[in-house]
Short mmCIF file of C-alpha atoms and ligand atoms in Angstrom, two decimals:
data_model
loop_
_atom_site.label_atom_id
_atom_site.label_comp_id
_atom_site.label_asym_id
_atom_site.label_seq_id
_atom_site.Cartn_x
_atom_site.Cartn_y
_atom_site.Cartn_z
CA UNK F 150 0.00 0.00 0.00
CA UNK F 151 1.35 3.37 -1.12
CA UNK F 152 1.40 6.10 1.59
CA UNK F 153 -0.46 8.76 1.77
CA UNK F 154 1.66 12.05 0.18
CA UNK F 155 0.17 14.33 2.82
CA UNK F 156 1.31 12.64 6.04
CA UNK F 157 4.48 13.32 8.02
CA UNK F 158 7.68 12.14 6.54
CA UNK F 159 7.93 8.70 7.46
CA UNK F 160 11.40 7.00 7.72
CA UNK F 161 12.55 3.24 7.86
CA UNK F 162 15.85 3.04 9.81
CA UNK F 163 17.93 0.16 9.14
CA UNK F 164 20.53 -1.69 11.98
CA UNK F 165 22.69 -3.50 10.35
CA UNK F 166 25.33 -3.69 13.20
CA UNK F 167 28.35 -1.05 13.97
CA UNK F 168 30.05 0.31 16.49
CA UNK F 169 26.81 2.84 16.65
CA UNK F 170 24.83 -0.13 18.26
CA UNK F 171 27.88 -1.81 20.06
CA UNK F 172 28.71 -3.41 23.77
CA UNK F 173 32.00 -3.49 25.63
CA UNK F 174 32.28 -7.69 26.39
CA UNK F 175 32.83 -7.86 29.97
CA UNK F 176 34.66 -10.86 29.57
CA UNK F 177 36.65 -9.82 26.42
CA UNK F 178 36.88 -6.09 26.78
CA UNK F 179 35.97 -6.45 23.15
CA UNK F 180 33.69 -4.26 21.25
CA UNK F 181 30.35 -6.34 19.82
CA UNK F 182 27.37 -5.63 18.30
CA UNK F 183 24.03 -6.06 20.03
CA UNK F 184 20.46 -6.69 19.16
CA UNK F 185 19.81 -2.82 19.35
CA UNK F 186 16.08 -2.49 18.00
CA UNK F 187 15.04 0.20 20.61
CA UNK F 188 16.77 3.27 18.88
CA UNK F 189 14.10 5.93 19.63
CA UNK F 190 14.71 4.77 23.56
CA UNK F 191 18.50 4.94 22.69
CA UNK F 192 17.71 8.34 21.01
CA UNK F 193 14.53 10.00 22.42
CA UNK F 194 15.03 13.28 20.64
CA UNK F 195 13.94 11.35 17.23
CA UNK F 196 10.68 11.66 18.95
CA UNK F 197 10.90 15.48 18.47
CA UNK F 198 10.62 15.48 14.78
CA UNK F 199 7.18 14.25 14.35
CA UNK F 200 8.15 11.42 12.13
CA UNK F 201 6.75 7.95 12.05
CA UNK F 202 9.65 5.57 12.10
CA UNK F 203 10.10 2.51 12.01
CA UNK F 204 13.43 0.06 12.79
CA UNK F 205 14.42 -2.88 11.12
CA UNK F 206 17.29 -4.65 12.58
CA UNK F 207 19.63 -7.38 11.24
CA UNK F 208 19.78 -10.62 13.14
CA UNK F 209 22.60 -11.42 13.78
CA UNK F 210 23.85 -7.15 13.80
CA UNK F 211 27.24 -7.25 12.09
CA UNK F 212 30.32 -5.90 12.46
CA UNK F 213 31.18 -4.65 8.99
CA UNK F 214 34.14 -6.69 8.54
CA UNK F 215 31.82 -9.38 8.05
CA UNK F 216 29.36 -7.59 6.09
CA UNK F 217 29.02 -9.41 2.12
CA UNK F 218 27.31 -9.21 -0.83
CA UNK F 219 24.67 -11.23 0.56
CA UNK F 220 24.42 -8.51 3.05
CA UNK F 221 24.49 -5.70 0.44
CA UNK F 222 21.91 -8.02 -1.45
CA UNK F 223 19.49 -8.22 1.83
CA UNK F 224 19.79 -4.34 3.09
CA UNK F 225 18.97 -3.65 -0.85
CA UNK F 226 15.52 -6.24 -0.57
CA UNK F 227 14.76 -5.13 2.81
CA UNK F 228 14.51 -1.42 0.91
CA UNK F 229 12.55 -2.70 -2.10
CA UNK F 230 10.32 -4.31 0.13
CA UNK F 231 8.84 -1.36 2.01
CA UNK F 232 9.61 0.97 -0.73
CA UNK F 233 6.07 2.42 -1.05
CA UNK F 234 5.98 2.76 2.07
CA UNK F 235 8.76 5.18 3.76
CA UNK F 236 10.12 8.54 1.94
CA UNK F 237 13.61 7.73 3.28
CA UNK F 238 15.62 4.92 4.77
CA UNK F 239 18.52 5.40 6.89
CA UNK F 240 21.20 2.54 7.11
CA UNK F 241 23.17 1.99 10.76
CA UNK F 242 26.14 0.48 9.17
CA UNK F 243 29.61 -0.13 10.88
CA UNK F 244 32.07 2.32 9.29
CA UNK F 245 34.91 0.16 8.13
CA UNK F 246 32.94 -1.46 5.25
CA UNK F 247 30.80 1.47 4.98
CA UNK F 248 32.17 2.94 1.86
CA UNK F 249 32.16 -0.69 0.17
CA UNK F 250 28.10 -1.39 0.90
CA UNK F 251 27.22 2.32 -0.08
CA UNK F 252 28.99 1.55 -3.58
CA UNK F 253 27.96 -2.02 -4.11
CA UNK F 254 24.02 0.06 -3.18
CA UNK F 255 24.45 2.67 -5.66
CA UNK F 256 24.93 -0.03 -8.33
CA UNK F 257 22.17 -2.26 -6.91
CA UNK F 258 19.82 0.19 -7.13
CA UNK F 259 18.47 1.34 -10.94
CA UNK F 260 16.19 4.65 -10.79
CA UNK F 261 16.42 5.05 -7.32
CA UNK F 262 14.05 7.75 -5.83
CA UNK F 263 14.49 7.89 -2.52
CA UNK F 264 17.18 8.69 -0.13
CA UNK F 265 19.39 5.56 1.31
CA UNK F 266 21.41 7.36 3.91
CA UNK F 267 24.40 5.34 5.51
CA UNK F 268 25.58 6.55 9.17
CA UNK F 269 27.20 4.88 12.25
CA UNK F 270 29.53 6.00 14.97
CA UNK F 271 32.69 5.93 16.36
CA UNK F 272 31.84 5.43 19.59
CA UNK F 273 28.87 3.09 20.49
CA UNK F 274 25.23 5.06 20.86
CA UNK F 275 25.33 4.46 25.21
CA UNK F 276 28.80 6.30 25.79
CA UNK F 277 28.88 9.95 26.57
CA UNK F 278 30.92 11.61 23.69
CA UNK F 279 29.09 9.38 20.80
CA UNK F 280 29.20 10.87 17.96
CA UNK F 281 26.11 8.57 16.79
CA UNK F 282 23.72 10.76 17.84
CA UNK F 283 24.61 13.69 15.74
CA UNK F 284 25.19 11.01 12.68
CA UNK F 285 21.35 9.67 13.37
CA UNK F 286 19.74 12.48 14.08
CA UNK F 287 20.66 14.49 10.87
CA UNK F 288 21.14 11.17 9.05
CA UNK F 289 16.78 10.56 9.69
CA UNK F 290 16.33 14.38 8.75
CA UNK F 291 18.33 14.09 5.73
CA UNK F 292 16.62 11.19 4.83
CA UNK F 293 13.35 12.94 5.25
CA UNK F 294 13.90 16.50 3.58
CA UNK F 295 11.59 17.15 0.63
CA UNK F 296 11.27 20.30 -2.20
CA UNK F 297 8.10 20.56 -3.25
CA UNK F 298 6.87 17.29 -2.70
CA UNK F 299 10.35 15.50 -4.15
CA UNK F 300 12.56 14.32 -2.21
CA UNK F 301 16.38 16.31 -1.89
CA UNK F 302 18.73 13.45 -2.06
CA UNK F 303 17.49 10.74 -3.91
CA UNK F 304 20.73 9.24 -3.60
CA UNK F 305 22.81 6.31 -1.97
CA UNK F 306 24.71 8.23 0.47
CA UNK F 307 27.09 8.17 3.86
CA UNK F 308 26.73 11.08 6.30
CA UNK F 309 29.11 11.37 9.01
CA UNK F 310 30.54 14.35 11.05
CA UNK F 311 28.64 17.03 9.80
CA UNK F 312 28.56 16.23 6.00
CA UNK F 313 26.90 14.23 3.36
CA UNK F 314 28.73 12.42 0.61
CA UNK F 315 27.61 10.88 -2.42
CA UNK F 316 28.52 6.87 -1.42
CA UNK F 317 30.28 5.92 -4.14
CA UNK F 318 32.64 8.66 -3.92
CA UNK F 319 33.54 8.24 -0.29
CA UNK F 320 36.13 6.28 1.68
CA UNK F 321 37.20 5.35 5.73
CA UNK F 322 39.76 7.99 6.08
CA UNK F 323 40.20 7.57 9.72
CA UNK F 324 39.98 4.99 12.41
CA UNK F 325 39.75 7.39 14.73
CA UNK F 326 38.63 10.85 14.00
CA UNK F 327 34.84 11.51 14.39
CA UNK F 328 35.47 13.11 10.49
CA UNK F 329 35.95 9.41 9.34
CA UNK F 330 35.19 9.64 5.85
CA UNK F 331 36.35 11.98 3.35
CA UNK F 332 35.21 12.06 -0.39
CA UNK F 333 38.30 14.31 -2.63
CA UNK F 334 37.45 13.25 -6.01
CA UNK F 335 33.36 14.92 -5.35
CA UNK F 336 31.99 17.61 -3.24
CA UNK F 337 29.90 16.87 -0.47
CA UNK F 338 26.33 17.40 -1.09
CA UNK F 339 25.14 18.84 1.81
CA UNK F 340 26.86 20.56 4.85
CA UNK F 341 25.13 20.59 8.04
CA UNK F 342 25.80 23.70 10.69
CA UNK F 343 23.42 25.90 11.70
CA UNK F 344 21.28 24.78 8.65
CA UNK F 345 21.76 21.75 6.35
CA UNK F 346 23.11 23.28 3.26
CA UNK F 347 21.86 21.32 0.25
CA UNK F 348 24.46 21.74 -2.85
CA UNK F 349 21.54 20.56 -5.21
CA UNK F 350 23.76 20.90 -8.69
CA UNK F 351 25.90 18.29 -7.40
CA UNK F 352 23.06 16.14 -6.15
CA UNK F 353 22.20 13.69 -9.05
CA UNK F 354 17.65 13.22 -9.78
CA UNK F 355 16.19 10.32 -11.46
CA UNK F 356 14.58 10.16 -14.80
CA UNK F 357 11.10 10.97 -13.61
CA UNK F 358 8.51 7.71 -14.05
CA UNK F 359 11.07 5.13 -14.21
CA UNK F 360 10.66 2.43 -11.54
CA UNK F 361 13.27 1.31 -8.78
CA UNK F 362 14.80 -1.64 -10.25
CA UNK F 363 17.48 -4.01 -8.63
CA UNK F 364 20.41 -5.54 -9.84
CA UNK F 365 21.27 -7.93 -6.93
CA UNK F 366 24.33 -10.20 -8.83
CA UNK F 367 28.12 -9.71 -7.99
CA UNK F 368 31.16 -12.28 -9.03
CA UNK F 369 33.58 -12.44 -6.42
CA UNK F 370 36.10 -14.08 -8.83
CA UNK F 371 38.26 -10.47 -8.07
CA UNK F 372 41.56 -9.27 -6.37
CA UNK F 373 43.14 -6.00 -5.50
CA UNK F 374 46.56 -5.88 -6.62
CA UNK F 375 48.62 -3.07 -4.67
CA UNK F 376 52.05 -2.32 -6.44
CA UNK F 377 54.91 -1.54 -4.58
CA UNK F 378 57.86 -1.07 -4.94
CA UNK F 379 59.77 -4.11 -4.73
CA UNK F 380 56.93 -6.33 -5.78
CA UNK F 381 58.28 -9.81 -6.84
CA UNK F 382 57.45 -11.63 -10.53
CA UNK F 383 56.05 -14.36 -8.25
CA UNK F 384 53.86 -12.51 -6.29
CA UNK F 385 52.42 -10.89 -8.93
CA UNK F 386 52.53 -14.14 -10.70
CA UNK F 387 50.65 -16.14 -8.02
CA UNK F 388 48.08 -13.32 -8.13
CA UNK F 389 47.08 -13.73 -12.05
CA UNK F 390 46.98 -17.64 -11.77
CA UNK F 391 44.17 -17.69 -9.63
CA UNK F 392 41.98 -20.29 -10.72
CA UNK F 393 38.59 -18.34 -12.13
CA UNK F 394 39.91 -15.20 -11.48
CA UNK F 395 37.72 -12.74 -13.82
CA UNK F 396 38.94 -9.20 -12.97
CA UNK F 397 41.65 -7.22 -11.04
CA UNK F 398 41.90 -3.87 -9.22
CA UNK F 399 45.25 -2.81 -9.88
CA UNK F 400 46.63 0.19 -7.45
CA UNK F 401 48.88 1.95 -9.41
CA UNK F 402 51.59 4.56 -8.78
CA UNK F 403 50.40 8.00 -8.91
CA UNK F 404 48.24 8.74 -12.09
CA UNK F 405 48.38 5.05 -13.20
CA UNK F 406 51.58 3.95 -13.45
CA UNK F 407 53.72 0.89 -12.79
CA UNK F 408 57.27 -0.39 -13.03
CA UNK F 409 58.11 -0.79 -16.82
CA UNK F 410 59.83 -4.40 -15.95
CA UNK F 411 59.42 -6.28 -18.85
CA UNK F 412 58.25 -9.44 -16.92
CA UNK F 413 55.12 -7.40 -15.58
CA UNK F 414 53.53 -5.85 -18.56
CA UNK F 415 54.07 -10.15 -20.19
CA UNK F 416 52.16 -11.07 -17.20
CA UNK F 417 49.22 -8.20 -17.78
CA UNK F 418 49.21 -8.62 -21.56
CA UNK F 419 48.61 -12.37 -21.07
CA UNK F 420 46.18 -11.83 -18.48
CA UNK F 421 43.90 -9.64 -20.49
CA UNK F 422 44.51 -12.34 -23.88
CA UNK F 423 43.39 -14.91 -21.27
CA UNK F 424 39.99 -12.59 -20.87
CA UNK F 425 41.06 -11.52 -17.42
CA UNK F 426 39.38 -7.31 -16.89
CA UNK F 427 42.30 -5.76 -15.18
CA UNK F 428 40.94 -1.63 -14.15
CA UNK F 429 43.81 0.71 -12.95
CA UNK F 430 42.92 2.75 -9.97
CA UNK F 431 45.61 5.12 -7.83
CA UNK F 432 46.46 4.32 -4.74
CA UNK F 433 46.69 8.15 -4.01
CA UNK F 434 43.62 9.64 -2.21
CA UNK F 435 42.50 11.82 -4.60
CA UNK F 436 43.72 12.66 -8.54
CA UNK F 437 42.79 9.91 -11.19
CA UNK F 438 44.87 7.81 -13.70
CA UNK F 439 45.75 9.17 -16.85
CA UNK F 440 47.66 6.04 -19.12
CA UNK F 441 50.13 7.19 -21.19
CA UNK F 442 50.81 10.22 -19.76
CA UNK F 443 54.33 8.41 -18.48
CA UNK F 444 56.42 5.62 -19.88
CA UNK F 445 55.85 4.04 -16.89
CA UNK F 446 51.57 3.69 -18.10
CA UNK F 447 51.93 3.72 -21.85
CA UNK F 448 52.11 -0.32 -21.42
CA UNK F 449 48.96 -0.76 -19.55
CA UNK F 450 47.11 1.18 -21.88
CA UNK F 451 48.68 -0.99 -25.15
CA UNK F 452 48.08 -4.58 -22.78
CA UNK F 453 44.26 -3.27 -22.79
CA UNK F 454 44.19 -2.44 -19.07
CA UNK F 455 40.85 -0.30 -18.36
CA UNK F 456 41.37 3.27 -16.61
CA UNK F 457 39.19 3.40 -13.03
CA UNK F 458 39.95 7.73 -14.03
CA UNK F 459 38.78 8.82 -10.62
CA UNK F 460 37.31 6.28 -9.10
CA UNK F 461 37.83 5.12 -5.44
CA UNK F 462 39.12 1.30 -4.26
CA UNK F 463 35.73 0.66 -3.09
CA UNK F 464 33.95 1.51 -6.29
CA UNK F 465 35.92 0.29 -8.12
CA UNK F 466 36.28 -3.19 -6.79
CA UNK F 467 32.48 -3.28 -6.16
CA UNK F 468 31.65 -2.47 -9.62
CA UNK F 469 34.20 -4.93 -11.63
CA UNK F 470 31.86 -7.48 -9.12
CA UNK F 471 28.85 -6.02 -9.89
CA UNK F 472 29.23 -5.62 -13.82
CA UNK F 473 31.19 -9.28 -13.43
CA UNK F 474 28.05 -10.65 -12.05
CA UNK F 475 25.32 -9.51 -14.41
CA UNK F 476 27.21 -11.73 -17.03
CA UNK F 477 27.88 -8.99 -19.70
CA UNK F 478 30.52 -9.75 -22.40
CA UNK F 479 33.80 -8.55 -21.68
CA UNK F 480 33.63 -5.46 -24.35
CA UNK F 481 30.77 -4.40 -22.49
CA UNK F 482 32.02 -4.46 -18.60
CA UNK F 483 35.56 -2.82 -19.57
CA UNK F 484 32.78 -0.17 -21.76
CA UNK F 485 31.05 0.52 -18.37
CA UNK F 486 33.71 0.28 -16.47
CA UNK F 487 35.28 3.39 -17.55
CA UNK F 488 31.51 4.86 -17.94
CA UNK F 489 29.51 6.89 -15.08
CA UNK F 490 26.73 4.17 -14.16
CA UNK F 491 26.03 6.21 -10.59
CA UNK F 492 28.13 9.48 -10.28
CA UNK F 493 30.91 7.11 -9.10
CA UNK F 494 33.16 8.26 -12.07
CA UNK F 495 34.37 12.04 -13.39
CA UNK F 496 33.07 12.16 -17.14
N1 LIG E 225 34.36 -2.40 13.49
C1 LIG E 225 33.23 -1.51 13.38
C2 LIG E 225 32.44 -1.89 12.16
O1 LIG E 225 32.80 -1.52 11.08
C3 LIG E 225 33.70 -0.10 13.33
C4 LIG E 225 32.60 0.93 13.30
O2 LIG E 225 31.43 0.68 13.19
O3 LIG E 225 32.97 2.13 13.36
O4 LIG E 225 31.45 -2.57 12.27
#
């Protein structure tokens, strides 16, 4: 049943597990998560904005480093499913895999129209200092703001500290700063002080009448490669034999390059002859990879090595799965690879 347009905003928050919703073991000392389905009792001020909201939480709540793409697959369903029904959904996610689910989202997602806002904590939701509060609270308000009927940020996003990033364009910057995520390569869409300061031409809107779609397939059959300096023929070797491997995330130096021995670009030029997608991403936080701009990148781009441009790890890896997975021909995945499917990529 579709809700009615003239009622409050209503918002469906999401626990997926995190530090937001997290325990100190007595017997450990460890940090876990909890079954932590009474949010507005954790958070009475949600109470204050007159929304109806509901909570969903995962069973078992995760930490993120356990967090797959069955996970990404269920928080995506667990959207679809009550749709119609909410104007926003905020996601309590832990923050070290947060950047990975809100890109492996964005791609899930086809003509989303609704905002999927991604938040967590720090520090768990019962200490003192918590930043989760702050992340919740303007997290469910974000997730609820509307123009004229439409919603603001129909987008896959990850607010933290004070500022809202497009998903695919952010990363874990810090392990322990309350500003944990950073997004270089894209401004922020929306700044929250005094007022939350929507930067609406940088905000991406759907085609109008199209409906939410999902795309829940991803191959795993991936690795990210990290070059360093040193790095042996064997390692690298071991790395391409993989048995089924389908696609590598190479982290190159700088704007895309990589040592020019001769044993390395025989091992990439085989690779992609063997059908293997290899996508060049830099390991530098923000810039993007221009091949051929150096000898030491002139090689990739002959071997037929795809250019991730400006791309971060984490949408990058996510989308060589997710293109992997919906079983396109190879032309077509190194094609959309280097295309903007979400806002993930500079044109
Ligand atoms: N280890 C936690 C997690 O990612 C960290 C956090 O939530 O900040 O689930």
């Amino acid at each position: 049943m579709e809700k009615n347009k003239e009622e409050n905003p209503s918002i469906l928050i999401i626990y997926t597990g995190g530090t937001i919703g997290m325990v100190q073991r007595p017997e450990t000392g460890t940090l876990a998560p909890v079954k932590f389905d009474q949010i507005q009792k954790e958070v009475p001020e949600l109470n204050k904005f007159n929304y109806n909201i509901k909570t969903i939480t995962f069973n078992p709540a995760l930490d993120s480093s356990n967090v797959t793409p069955e996970v990404w697959v269920e928080i995506a369903t667990t959207i679809k499913d009550n749709y119609e029904l909410f104007d926003g959904f905020v996601v309590l996610h832990g923050t070290d895999t947060m950047a990975y689910t809100a890109s492996a989202l964005s791609y899930i997602f086809e003509n989303l129209g609704k905002p999927v806002i991604l938040t967590g904590s720090q520090l768990p939701i019962g200490t003192l200092r918590t930043d989760g509060k702050e992340n919740l609270i303007t997290a469910v308000e974000i997730a609820a703001a509307r123009i004229n009927g439409k919603c603001l940020v129909p987008e896959v996003c990850i607010y933290f500290d004070f500022e809202l990033y497009r998903g695919n364009r952010a990363v874990k910057r810090d392990a322990d700063l309350f500003s944990a995520f950073r997004s270089v390569n894209y401004p922020a869409l929306a700044v929250a002080g005094v007022d939350i300061k929507y930067r609406k031409e940088f905000i991406q809107y759907p085609e109008p009448g199209k409906e939410l779609e999902l795309n829940t397939q991803f191959n795993d059959n991936v690795v990210i490669l990290k070059m360093f300096p040193g790095i042996s023929s064997r390692v690298f070797n071991s790395v391409f034999s993989i048995p089924g491997l389908k696609g590598v995330v190479l982290e190159t130096f700088g704007a895309g390059n990589v040592p020019t021995a001769a044993w390395l670009v025989d091992i990439i030029r085989q690779a992609v002859q063997n059908g293997i997608i290899i996508l060049n991403i830099t390991q530098c936080q923000g810039g993007k990879v221009v091949m051929g701009q150096y000898e030491t990148s002139i090689q990739l781009l002959k071997a037929g090595v795809v250019s991730g441009n400006d791309m971060t790890t984490e949408a990058a890896i996510t989308k060589l799965m997710f293109l992997l997975g919906q079983g396109y021909p190879a032309d077509q995945i190194k094609m959309n690879l280097n295309k903007n499917l979400r806002g993930e990529i500079s044109n």
